[in-house]
Coordinates of C-alpha atoms and ligand atoms in Angstrom, one line a residue:
Chain A
M1 CA 20.6 5.8 -33.3
T2 CA 17.8 3.7 -31.7
L3 CA 18.1 0.0 -31.4
R4 CA 15.2 -1.9 -32.9
T5 CA 14.1 -4.7 -30.6
E6 CA 11.4 -7.3 -30.7
P7 CA 8.6 -7.0 -28.1
V8 CA 9.0 -9.8 -25.4
V9 CA 6.0 -11.4 -23.9
V10 CA 6.5 -12.3 -20.3
S11 CA 4.1 -14.3 -18.3
I12 CA 4.1 -13.4 -14.6
G13 CA 2.4 -15.9 -12.5
P14 CA 0.2 -17.8 -11.8
H15 CA 1.4 -17.1 -8.3
H16 CA 1.1 -14.3 -5.9
P17 CA 2.7 -11.5 -7.9
S18 CA 1.7 -8.9 -5.4
T19 CA 0.4 -11.3 -2.8
H20 CA -3.2 -10.8 -3.7
G21 CA -4.0 -14.3 -4.7
V22 CA -3.4 -16.6 -7.6
F23 CA -3.2 -14.3 -10.5
R24 CA -1.3 -14.3 -13.8
M25 CA -0.5 -11.3 -16.0
R26 CA 0.8 -11.4 -19.5
L27 CA 2.9 -8.4 -20.1
T28 CA 4.5 -7.4 -23.4
F29 CA 7.7 -5.5 -23.0
D30 CA 9.6 -3.3 -25.3
G31 CA 12.9 -3.2 -23.5
E32 CA 11.7 -2.5 -20.0
N33 CA 8.6 -0.6 -20.9
I34 CA 5.2 -2.3 -20.9
V35 CA 3.5 -2.1 -24.3
D36 CA 0.6 -4.5 -23.6
A37 CA -0.9 -6.0 -20.5
E38 CA -3.5 -8.7 -20.1
P39 CA -4.8 -10.1 -16.8
V40 CA -5.5 -13.8 -16.8
I41 CA -7.9 -14.8 -14.0
G42 CA -9.8 -17.8 -13.0
Y43 CA -7.2 -19.8 -11.0
L44 CA -9.2 -19.4 -7.8
H45 CA -12.7 -20.0 -9.2
R46 CA -14.8 -22.0 -6.8
G47 CA -18.2 -21.4 -8.2
T48 CA -19.4 -19.5 -5.2
E49 CA -22.5 -18.1 -7.0
K50 CA -23.6 -21.6 -8.1
L51 CA -22.9 -23.0 -4.7
A52 CA -25.0 -20.3 -3.2
E53 CA -28.0 -21.4 -5.3
E54 CA -27.9 -24.8 -3.7
R55 CA -27.7 -23.6 -0.1
Q56 CA -30.1 -22.0 2.4
Y57 CA -29.7 -18.4 2.9
T58 CA -28.0 -18.8 6.3
Q59 CA -25.6 -21.3 4.9
V60 CA -24.5 -18.9 2.2
I61 CA -23.1 -16.6 4.9
T62 CA -20.2 -19.1 5.3
L63 CA -19.5 -18.9 1.6
T64 CA -19.3 -15.1 1.7
D65 CA -16.5 -15.4 4.2
R66 CA -14.4 -16.8 1.5
L67 CA -15.0 -14.2 -1.1
D68 CA -12.7 -11.5 0.1
Y69 CA -10.9 -13.3 2.7
V70 CA -9.1 -10.3 4.2
S71 CA -12.5 -8.6 4.8
S72 CA -15.0 -11.3 5.6
M73 CA -17.1 -9.1 7.9
T74 CA -18.0 -6.7 5.2
S75 CA -18.9 -9.6 2.8
N76 CA -21.1 -11.1 5.5
Q77 CA -22.8 -7.7 6.1
A78 CA -23.4 -7.1 2.4
F79 CA -25.0 -10.5 2.0
V80 CA -27.3 -10.3 5.0
L81 CA -28.4 -6.8 4.0
S82 CA -29.6 -8.2 0.7
C83 CA -31.4 -11.1 2.5
E84 CA -33.0 -8.7 4.9
K85 CA -34.3 -6.6 2.1
L86 CA -35.6 -9.7 0.3
I87 CA -37.4 -11.0 3.5
G88 CA -38.4 -7.6 4.8
L89 CA -36.7 -7.8 8.2
D90 CA -36.0 -5.0 10.5
V91 CA -32.8 -5.3 12.4
P92 CA -32.5 -4.2 16.0
D93 CA -30.3 -1.3 16.7
R94 CA -27.7 -3.1 18.7
G95 CA -27.3 -5.7 15.9
M96 CA -26.7 -2.9 13.4
Y97 CA -24.2 -1.2 15.6
L98 CA -22.2 -4.4 16.2
R99 CA -22.2 -5.0 12.4
V100 CA -20.9 -1.6 11.7
I101 CA -18.2 -1.8 14.5
A102 CA -17.1 -5.2 13.1
S103 CA -17.1 -4.0 9.5
E104 CA -15.1 -0.9 10.3
L105 CA -12.5 -2.9 12.2
Q106 CA -12.4 -5.1 9.2
R107 CA -11.9 -2.1 6.9
I108 CA -8.9 -1.1 9.0
V109 CA -7.5 -4.7 8.7
S110 CA -8.0 -4.7 5.0
H111 CA -6.4 -1.3 4.5
L112 CA -3.5 -2.1 6.8
I113 CA -2.7 -5.2 4.7
G114 CA -3.1 -3.1 1.5
V115 CA -0.7 -0.4 2.8
G116 CA 1.7 -3.0 4.3
F117 CA 2.0 -4.9 1.1
F118 CA 2.5 -1.6 -0.7
L119 CA 6.0 -1.3 0.7
Q120 CA 6.6 -5.0 0.1
E121 CA 5.7 -4.4 -3.5
L122 CA 8.0 -1.3 -3.8
G123 CA 10.7 -3.7 -3.0
G124 CA 13.1 -1.5 -1.0
F125 CA 12.3 -1.7 2.6
G126 CA 9.5 -4.2 2.3
G127 CA 8.9 -6.4 5.3
T128 CA 9.4 -3.8 7.9
A129 CA 6.2 -1.8 7.4
L130 CA 4.4 -5.0 6.5
M131 CA 5.2 -6.6 9.8
Y132 CA 4.2 -3.4 11.7
A133 CA 0.9 -3.6 9.8
F134 CA 0.5 -7.2 10.6
R135 CA 1.1 -6.6 14.3
E136 CA -1.8 -4.2 14.5
R137 CA -3.9 -6.4 12.3
E138 CA -3.3 -9.2 14.8
R139 CA -4.8 -7.3 17.6
I140 CA -8.0 -6.6 15.6
L141 CA -8.2 -10.3 14.6
D142 CA -8.0 -11.1 18.3
L143 CA -11.0 -8.9 18.8
F144 CA -12.8 -10.9 16.1
E145 CA -11.9 -14.1 17.8
M146 CA -13.6 -12.8 21.0
L147 CA -16.6 -11.8 19.0
C148 CA -17.2 -14.8 16.9
G149 CA -14.5 -17.5 17.6
A150 CA -12.7 -17.1 14.3
R151 CA -10.2 -14.7 12.9
I152 CA -10.6 -14.8 9.1
T153 CA -13.7 -16.8 8.3
V154 CA -15.8 -15.0 10.8
S155 CA -19.5 -15.7 9.8
Y156 CA -20.5 -13.1 12.4
A157 CA -23.5 -11.6 10.8
R158 CA -26.8 -13.4 10.6
I159 CA -30.0 -12.6 8.7
G160 CA -31.6 -10.1 11.1
G161 CA -28.5 -9.0 13.0
V162 CA -25.5 -10.7 14.3
F163 CA -25.3 -14.2 15.9
A164 CA -24.6 -13.1 19.4
D165 CA -23.8 -10.1 21.5
A166 CA -20.2 -9.2 22.1
P167 CA -18.8 -10.8 25.3
A168 CA -18.2 -8.5 28.3
D169 CA -14.4 -8.5 27.9
F170 CA -14.7 -7.4 24.3
W171 CA -15.3 -3.7 25.1
P172 CA -12.2 -3.1 27.3
A173 CA -10.1 -4.9 24.6
L174 CA -11.6 -2.7 21.9
R175 CA -10.9 0.3 23.9
R176 CA -7.2 -0.6 24.1
V177 CA -7.0 -1.1 20.4
L178 CA -8.8 2.2 19.7
D179 CA -6.4 4.0 22.0
D180 CA -3.3 2.6 20.3
L181 CA -4.3 2.6 16.7
P182 CA -4.2 6.4 16.0
G183 CA -0.6 6.6 17.2
Y184 CA 0.2 3.7 15.1
T185 CA -1.4 5.2 12.0
D186 CA 0.7 8.3 12.5
E187 CA 3.8 6.0 12.6
L188 CA 2.9 4.2 9.5
E189 CA 2.2 7.5 7.7
A190 CA 5.6 8.9 8.8
L191 CA 7.3 5.7 7.7
V192 CA 5.6 5.4 4.3
F193 CA 3.9 8.5 3.1
E194 CA 6.5 11.0 4.1
S195 CA 9.4 9.0 2.7
E196 CA 10.8 10.8 -0.4
I197 CA 11.8 7.5 -1.9
V198 CA 8.2 6.3 -1.8
Q199 CA 7.0 9.6 -3.2
A200 CA 9.5 9.5 -6.0
R201 CA 8.5 6.0 -6.9
T202 CA 4.7 6.4 -6.8
K203 CA 3.7 9.9 -7.4
G204 CA 2.4 10.4 -10.9
V205 CA 2.6 6.7 -11.7
S206 CA -0.3 4.9 -13.3
V207 CA -2.7 7.9 -13.2
I208 CA -6.3 7.0 -13.6
D209 CA -8.4 9.9 -15.0
P210 CA -11.5 10.5 -13.0
V211 CA -13.8 10.4 -16.1
L212 CA -12.2 7.1 -17.1
A213 CA -12.5 5.8 -13.6
V214 CA -16.2 6.5 -13.5
N215 CA -16.8 5.1 -16.9
A216 CA -15.0 1.9 -16.0
S217 CA -17.3 1.5 -12.9
L218 CA -14.4 1.7 -10.5
T219 CA -15.4 2.0 -6.9
G220 CA -13.8 2.3 -3.5
P221 CA -10.4 3.8 -2.7
V222 CA -9.4 3.4 -6.4
L223 CA -12.1 5.7 -7.5
R224 CA -11.7 8.1 -4.5
G225 CA -7.9 8.2 -5.2
S226 CA -8.9 9.8 -8.6
G227 CA -10.7 12.5 -6.7
V228 CA -14.3 11.3 -7.0
A229 CA -16.0 11.4 -3.6
W230 CA -18.3 8.5 -4.0
D231 CA -19.0 6.3 -1.0
W232 CA -22.0 4.1 -0.6
R233 CA -21.9 4.7 3.2
K234 CA -22.8 8.3 2.4
A235 CA -24.7 7.8 -0.9
A236 CA -27.2 5.2 0.4
P237 CA -26.4 4.7 4.1
Y238 CA -27.1 1.1 5.3
D239 CA -27.2 -0.1 8.9
V240 CA -26.3 2.9 11.1
Y241 CA -24.0 4.9 8.8
D242 CA -26.5 7.7 8.7
R243 CA -26.1 8.2 12.5
V244 CA -22.3 8.6 12.5
D245 CA -20.2 11.4 11.3
F246 CA -17.3 10.7 9.0
D247 CA -15.5 12.2 6.0
V248 CA -14.8 10.7 2.6
P249 CA -11.1 11.3 1.9
V250 CA -10.3 11.8 -1.8
G251 CA -7.0 12.0 -3.7
E252 CA -6.0 14.6 -6.1
N253 CA -4.0 13.0 -8.9
G254 CA -5.3 9.5 -9.1
D255 CA -1.8 8.0 -9.0
N256 CA -0.5 5.1 -7.0
Y257 CA 0.4 7.4 -4.1
D258 CA -3.1 8.8 -3.8
R259 CA -4.7 5.5 -3.8
F260 CA -2.7 4.4 -0.8
W261 CA -3.0 7.8 0.8
V262 CA -6.8 7.4 0.6
R263 CA -6.6 4.1 2.3
I264 CA -4.6 5.3 5.3
Q265 CA -7.0 8.2 5.7
E266 CA -9.9 5.8 5.6
V267 CA -8.3 4.0 8.5
R268 CA -8.6 7.2 10.5
Q269 CA -12.2 7.7 9.4
S270 CA -13.0 4.1 10.4
L271 CA -11.6 4.7 13.8
R272 CA -13.8 7.7 14.1
I273 CA -16.9 5.7 13.2
V274 CA -16.1 2.9 15.7
E275 CA -15.5 5.5 18.4
Q276 CA -18.9 7.0 17.8
C277 CA -20.6 3.6 17.6
V278 CA -19.1 2.6 21.0
V279 CA -20.7 5.8 22.5
Q280 CA -24.0 5.4 20.7
I281 CA -24.6 1.6 21.2
E282 CA -27.2 0.7 23.7
P283 CA -28.2 -2.6 25.3
G284 CA -30.9 -4.5 23.6
P285 CA -31.5 -7.5 21.3
V286 CA -28.9 -8.1 18.6
R287 CA -31.0 -10.4 16.4
A288 CA -34.4 -9.9 14.9
T289 CA -35.2 -13.5 14.6
D290 CA -33.7 -16.8 15.8
A291 CA -34.9 -18.5 12.7
M292 CA -32.3 -20.3 10.6
L293 CA -34.5 -21.2 7.7
F294 CA -36.1 -18.5 5.5
R295 CA -38.6 -18.6 2.8
P296 CA -38.6 -15.1 1.3
P297 CA -41.4 -14.1 -1.1
P298 CA -40.5 -14.3 -4.8
G299 CA -38.7 -11.2 -5.8
E300 CA -35.2 -9.7 -6.0
A301 CA -33.0 -7.6 -3.9
Y302 CA -29.7 -5.8 -4.2
V303 CA -28.1 -3.6 -1.5
P304 CA -24.9 -1.9 -2.5
T305 CA -22.4 -1.7 0.3
E306 CA -19.0 -0.1 0.6
S307 CA -16.5 -2.8 1.2
P308 CA -12.8 -1.9 1.7
K309 CA -12.3 -2.7 -2.0
G310 CA -15.3 -0.8 -3.3
E311 CA -19.0 -1.5 -4.0
L312 CA -19.9 -4.9 -2.9
G313 CA -23.4 -6.2 -3.4
F314 CA -25.3 -9.4 -3.6
Y315 CA -28.0 -9.6 -6.2
L316 CA -30.5 -12.2 -5.0
V317 CA -33.4 -13.6 -6.8
S318 CA -35.9 -15.6 -4.8
D319 CA -38.5 -18.0 -6.2
G320 CA -40.0 -18.4 -2.8
S321 CA -38.0 -21.4 -1.8
I322 CA -35.4 -21.8 1.0
A323 CA -32.4 -21.1 -1.3
P324 CA -31.7 -18.2 -3.6
Y325 CA -32.8 -18.9 -7.2
R326 CA -29.9 -16.7 -8.4
C327 CA -27.1 -15.1 -6.5
H328 CA -24.8 -12.7 -8.3
V329 CA -21.9 -11.1 -6.6
R330 CA -21.0 -7.6 -7.7
A331 CA -17.3 -8.0 -6.7
P332 CA -15.4 -4.7 -6.5
S333 CA -12.0 -6.3 -7.0
F334 CA -13.1 -7.8 -10.3
I335 CA -14.5 -4.6 -11.7
N336 CA -11.5 -2.6 -10.5
L337 CA -9.3 -4.8 -12.6
S338 CA -10.9 -3.5 -15.8
L339 CA -8.5 -0.7 -16.2
F340 CA -5.5 -3.0 -15.8
K341 CA -4.2 -2.4 -19.2
E342 CA -4.7 1.4 -19.2
M343 CA -2.8 1.6 -15.9
L344 CA 0.2 -0.4 -16.8
V345 CA 1.0 0.5 -20.4
G346 CA 3.9 2.9 -20.6
W347 CA 5.3 2.0 -17.2
K348 CA 8.1 -0.4 -16.2
L349 CA 7.8 -3.8 -14.6
A350 CA 8.8 -2.5 -11.2
D351 CA 5.9 0.0 -11.4
A352 CA 3.5 -2.6 -12.7
I353 CA 3.7 -4.6 -9.4
V354 CA 3.0 -1.5 -7.4
S355 CA 0.1 -0.3 -9.6
L356 CA -1.4 -3.8 -9.3
G357 CA -1.1 -3.5 -5.5
S358 CA -2.7 -0.1 -5.6
L359 CA -5.9 -1.7 -6.9
D360 CA -5.8 -3.8 -3.7
F361 CA -7.8 -6.5 -5.3
N362 CA -8.4 -9.9 -3.8
M363 CA -8.5 -13.0 -6.0
G364 CA -11.0 -14.7 -3.8
E365 CA -13.4 -12.1 -4.9
V366 CA -12.3 -11.7 -8.5
D367 CA -12.7 -15.3 -9.4
R368 CA -15.4 -16.2 -6.9
Chain B
M1 CA 14.8 19.3 2.9
Y2 CA 15.3 16.2 0.9
G3 CA 15.8 13.2 3.1
L4 CA 13.9 14.5 6.0
G5 CA 11.1 12.0 5.4
I6 CA 13.5 9.2 5.3
L7 CA 15.0 10.2 8.7
K8 CA 11.5 10.3 10.1
G9 CA 11.0 6.8 8.8
F10 CA 14.1 5.7 10.5
R11 CA 12.9 7.2 13.8
V12 CA 9.8 4.9 13.5
T13 CA 12.0 1.9 12.8
L14 CA 14.2 2.8 15.8
K15 CA 11.2 3.1 18.0
N16 CA 10.0 -0.3 17.0
F17 CA 13.5 -1.7 17.4
I18 CA 13.4 -1.0 21.1
R19 CA 9.8 -2.2 21.6
K20 CA 9.1 -5.4 23.3
P21 CA 8.7 -8.2 20.8
F22 CA 5.1 -9.0 19.9
T23 CA 5.7 -12.5 18.6
V24 CA 5.8 -15.7 20.7
Q25 CA 7.8 -18.8 20.1
Y26 CA 5.3 -21.4 19.1
P27 CA 5.1 -24.3 20.0
E28 CA 7.0 -23.6 23.2
E29 CA 4.9 -20.6 24.0
R30 CA 1.2 -20.6 23.2
L31 CA -1.3 -17.8 23.1
K32 CA -4.6 -18.5 24.8
Q33 CA -7.6 -18.5 22.5
A34 CA -10.8 -16.7 23.2
P35 CA -13.5 -18.8 24.9
R36 CA -15.7 -18.6 21.8
F37 CA -12.9 -20.0 19.6
R38 CA -14.4 -22.3 17.1
G39 CA -11.8 -25.1 17.3
Q40 CA -11.5 -28.6 16.1
E41 CA -12.6 -31.7 18.0
F42 CA -16.3 -31.2 18.4
V43 CA -17.7 -31.9 21.9
W44 CA -20.7 -34.2 21.7
Y45 CA -22.8 -35.4 24.6
E46 CA -24.5 -38.7 23.8
E47 CA -26.9 -38.2 26.7
R48 CA -28.2 -35.0 25.2
C49 CA -28.3 -36.0 21.6
T50 CA -31.7 -37.2 20.3
G51 CA -30.6 -38.1 16.9
C52 CA -32.7 -35.4 15.3
A53 CA -30.0 -34.7 12.7
S54 CA -30.6 -31.0 12.6
C55 CA -26.9 -30.6 12.7
A56 CA -26.5 -32.8 9.7
K57 CA -29.1 -30.9 7.8
Y58 CA -27.6 -27.5 8.6
C59 CA -24.1 -28.3 7.7
P60 CA -23.4 -26.3 4.5
L61 CA -21.1 -29.1 3.3
G62 CA -23.1 -32.0 4.4
I63 CA -20.3 -33.7 6.2
I64 CA -22.1 -35.0 9.3
R65 CA -23.4 -38.5 8.8
I66 CA -26.0 -39.8 11.2
V67 CA -27.7 -43.2 11.1
T68 CA -30.4 -43.7 13.7
D69 CA -32.5 -46.6 14.6
P70 CA -36.2 -45.8 15.2
D71 CA -36.6 -48.6 17.7
G72 CA -34.4 -46.9 20.2
G73 CA -37.2 -45.3 22.3
D74 CA -40.5 -43.6 22.3
E75 CA -39.8 -40.3 20.4
Q76 CA -43.3 -39.0 21.1
E77 CA -42.7 -39.1 24.8
G78 CA -39.4 -37.3 24.6
G79 CA -37.3 -40.4 24.0
S80 CA -34.3 -40.4 21.7
Y81 CA -33.5 -42.3 18.6
K82 CA -30.8 -44.9 19.0
I83 CA -27.8 -43.5 17.2
D84 CA -25.8 -46.0 15.3
V85 CA -23.5 -43.7 13.4
F86 CA -22.4 -40.2 14.1
D87 CA -19.5 -39.3 11.9
I88 CA -18.1 -35.8 11.3
D89 CA -15.7 -35.6 8.4
Q90 CA -13.3 -33.0 9.8
G91 CA -11.1 -33.1 6.8
R92 CA -13.8 -31.1 5.0
C93 CA -15.1 -29.1 7.9
M94 CA -14.7 -25.4 7.8
Y95 CA -15.6 -24.8 11.4
C96 CA -18.4 -22.5 10.6
G97 CA -20.3 -23.7 13.6
L98 CA -23.7 -23.8 11.9
C99 CA -24.2 -27.4 13.1
V100 CA -23.7 -26.2 16.7
E101 CA -26.1 -23.3 16.1
A102 CA -28.7 -25.7 14.8
C103 CA -28.5 -28.3 17.5
P104 CA -31.7 -27.7 19.6
Y105 CA -30.6 -29.9 22.5
D106 CA -27.1 -28.4 23.1
A107 CA -25.7 -31.8 22.4
L108 CA -23.0 -30.7 19.9
H109 CA -20.5 -28.0 20.8
M110 CA -17.5 -26.6 19.0
G111 CA -14.2 -27.9 20.5
S112 CA -11.3 -25.8 21.6
T113 CA -8.2 -27.2 20.1
F114 CA -6.5 -26.5 16.8
E115 CA -3.8 -29.1 16.3
G116 CA -5.5 -32.0 14.6
A117 CA -3.1 -33.2 12.0
Q118 CA -3.5 -36.8 10.9
A119 CA -1.6 -39.0 8.5
T120 CA -4.5 -39.8 6.3
R121 CA -7.8 -38.3 5.3
A122 CA -9.7 -41.2 6.7
D123 CA -8.3 -40.5 10.1
L124 CA -9.8 -37.1 10.0
V125 CA -13.3 -38.6 10.2
I126 CA -14.3 -38.5 13.8
T127 CA -16.7 -41.2 14.8
M128 CA -19.1 -41.6 17.6
E129 CA -16.6 -43.7 19.6
V130 CA -14.0 -40.9 19.3
L131 CA -16.6 -38.3 20.2
K132 CA -17.6 -40.2 23.3
E133 CA -14.1 -40.5 24.5
R134 CA -13.1 -36.9 24.0
P135 CA -12.5 -34.7 27.0
K136 CA -15.5 -32.4 27.3
H137 CA -14.1 -28.9 26.9
P138 CA -16.8 -27.2 24.8
S139 CA -16.2 -23.8 23.3
T140 CA -18.7 -21.1 24.4
W141 CA -19.5 -20.3 20.8
F142 CA -23.3 -19.9 20.5
R143 CA -23.7 -21.2 24.0
P144 CA -24.6 -18.2 26.1
Q145 CA -25.3 -20.5 29.1
L146 CA -21.7 -21.7 29.1
E147 CA -20.5 -18.1 28.7
Q148 CA -22.6 -17.0 31.7
A149 CA -21.3 -19.9 33.7
G150 CA -17.8 -18.7 33.0
V151 CA -16.7 -21.9 31.3
D152 CA -13.1 -21.8 30.3
P153 CA -12.4 -24.3 27.5
F154 CA -8.6 -23.8 27.9
G155 CA -7.5 -25.3 31.1
G156 CA -10.9 -25.1 32.9
A157 CA -12.8 -28.1 34.3
P158 CA -14.6 -30.4 31.8
V159 CA -18.3 -29.7 31.5
E160 CA -20.8 -32.4 32.4
W161 CA -23.7 -33.1 30.1
E162 CA -26.2 -31.9 32.7
D163 CA -24.6 -28.5 32.8
A164 CA -24.2 -28.0 29.1
G165 CA -27.8 -27.1 28.2
R166 CA -29.5 -23.8 28.1
E167 CA -32.3 -25.1 30.4
A168 CA -32.5 -27.2 33.5
F169 CA -33.1 -30.1 31.2
A170 CA -35.2 -31.7 33.9
W171 CA -37.5 -33.4 31.4
H172 CA -34.7 -35.4 29.9
P173 CA -35.7 -39.1 30.2
K174 CA -32.4 -40.1 31.8
R175 CA -32.7 -37.3 34.3
L176 CA -36.3 -38.3 34.9
Q177 CA -35.2 -41.9 35.5
A178 CA -32.7 -40.8 38.0
E179 CA -35.1 -38.5 39.8
S180 CA -38.1 -40.9 39.8
K181 CA -36.1 -42.9 42.3
S182 CA -35.6 -39.9 44.6
G183 CA -39.2 -38.5 44.1
P184 CA -39.8 -35.1 42.4
E185 CA -41.4 -35.0 39.0
G186 CA -39.7 -33.3 36.1
S187 CA -41.1 -30.2 34.6
P188 CA -43.1 -30.6 31.3
P189 CA -41.1 -30.7 28.1
A190 CA -40.0 -27.5 26.3
S191 CA -40.6 -24.7 28.7
A192 CA -40.7 -21.2 27.4
E193 CA -36.9 -20.6 27.5
G194 CA -36.5 -24.2 26.4
S195 CA -35.1 -25.8 23.4
P196 CA -35.6 -24.0 20.1
P197 CA -32.4 -23.1 18.4
G198 CA -31.1 -19.6 18.6
G199 CA -31.1 -17.6 21.8
G200 CA -28.6 -15.4 20.1
G201 CA -30.0 -12.4 22.0
G202 CA -27.4 -13.1 24.7
Ligands
SF4_401 S1 -18.7 -26.6 11.6 FE1 -19.7 -26.1 9.7 S2 -18.7 -27.3 8.2 FE2 -18.1 -28.2 10.2 S3 -19.6 -29.8 10.6 FE3 -20.4 -28.0 11.5 S4 -21.7 -27.1 10.0 FE4 -20.4 -28.6 8.9
SF4_402 S1 -28.7 -31.6 16.2 FE1 -27.9 -32.0 18.2 S2 -29.4 -33.4 19.1 FE2 -29.8 -33.4 16.9 S3 -28.5 -35.1 16.1 FE3 -27.3 -33.3 16.0 S4 -26.1 -33.3 17.9 FE4 -27.8 -34.7 18.1

């Protein structure tokens, strides 16, 4: 005999349900099973796109810091790339290398947080792995502080390169981090990915079909977790990604486990890229122009980049004035949320939090 | 074997258990920031400031308020405006440093502290008087000359206004006045490596 029950609507949030920002989800439960799910967003809306239209191009860089605040370097890079295309600037090699080094370090930070919180969200032995991840993140943030004086809101990139060369003591410090991180990544993998409990909890949960993933415009580790090898660094290399050698790790099943597994593999690939950049980088100018005020010709530009969350690009329209006429942000976190319902329906509340975390979205970017 | 992965995990935990702690006990213990740290408490040299308001124009938030008096000096001859008001509303500042980047005369620098709590929002507005009094420990952010000179904003000696610029600054009127007593003429204004903003090449 089955017990007939009424579906219950539970509103979770607005708080940090999986520590990704102020987000609310409305879940409808039948017993413990989710039958309907609806994301409610907008709590962190700051009108970044509109603010950008009233600011000079260089000033907008400070706004991009605050989009995806765990990966400001890549947001900076994406924005200045679009500006450079709009203006038609060539960036000196050293500037491009420094941008790539900074962005790849930022990718490691972002993925470490993603994987660290993964265990937090699983509930069981959260905290431990998170703190290990934060310890390594801290060291990379110290590197950022040496580079540009800030840890989160970096504003390092400038139109035409980066604002300044790395200080002399940056390179030995980077070396130490590069020496330690591979061993640490092994540790994290042993702790998280080989644990049977984690595997039992996440394998086969919230599977995203590759066809569905492509149709829903998912990008980044979420798409690659479903087995689609699509990476803008390979598809349309920007800066110096065509001069370095790296692989694009892909998952097999498209479940929660694979999405996190892809992230930890990407940490290794990022380390590989940084190692190669450190060897290849040569002395020289880091900035094409010292100008702070730009008046690009009327036109439009869009450069897709691979941020840790997926395809990030700034669509800029210029009317020939000193500020963008229109600035649209193609935010990967926002678009990756589109399969929210498909991922959650049929699973339990405890899985929902992990599935949400596996999207590794960031509300700063979703709401903008 | 089932459980092997968990045992491996415990080995990692054990390894970390015997590791030296990474954390420090703030506020008793403090970590040292990098010299480029974009901290609170701007460092401003009134001798260098011409009142050009580039910094105010470049601030993305428009929180620097400058009121100048055109009767202050002969601007065409390298003189400065007389500055009546120079307020920075730190309560809204995001420490992006664009104002420092824009200052063509190296008059404004990022500070190096980070504990600036105040009881009211109004107290967060730092005025010219406060800026004048502040100990001069500029951060080396966007100031390659300070970086080359090895300025340490944390515990190092304060930087005098003559040493804060990216050029000899020999043509500054106050320097000229001082030197005209001793004899040698100052070099002409704005030499090749002189004042335009930038110099990010490092
Ligand atoms: S640091 Fe940035 S926000 Fe603060 S006063 Fe300078 S330009 Fe404005
Ligand atoms: S940009 Fe520099 S010189 Fe000009 S008003 Fe500001 S602090 Fe003074």
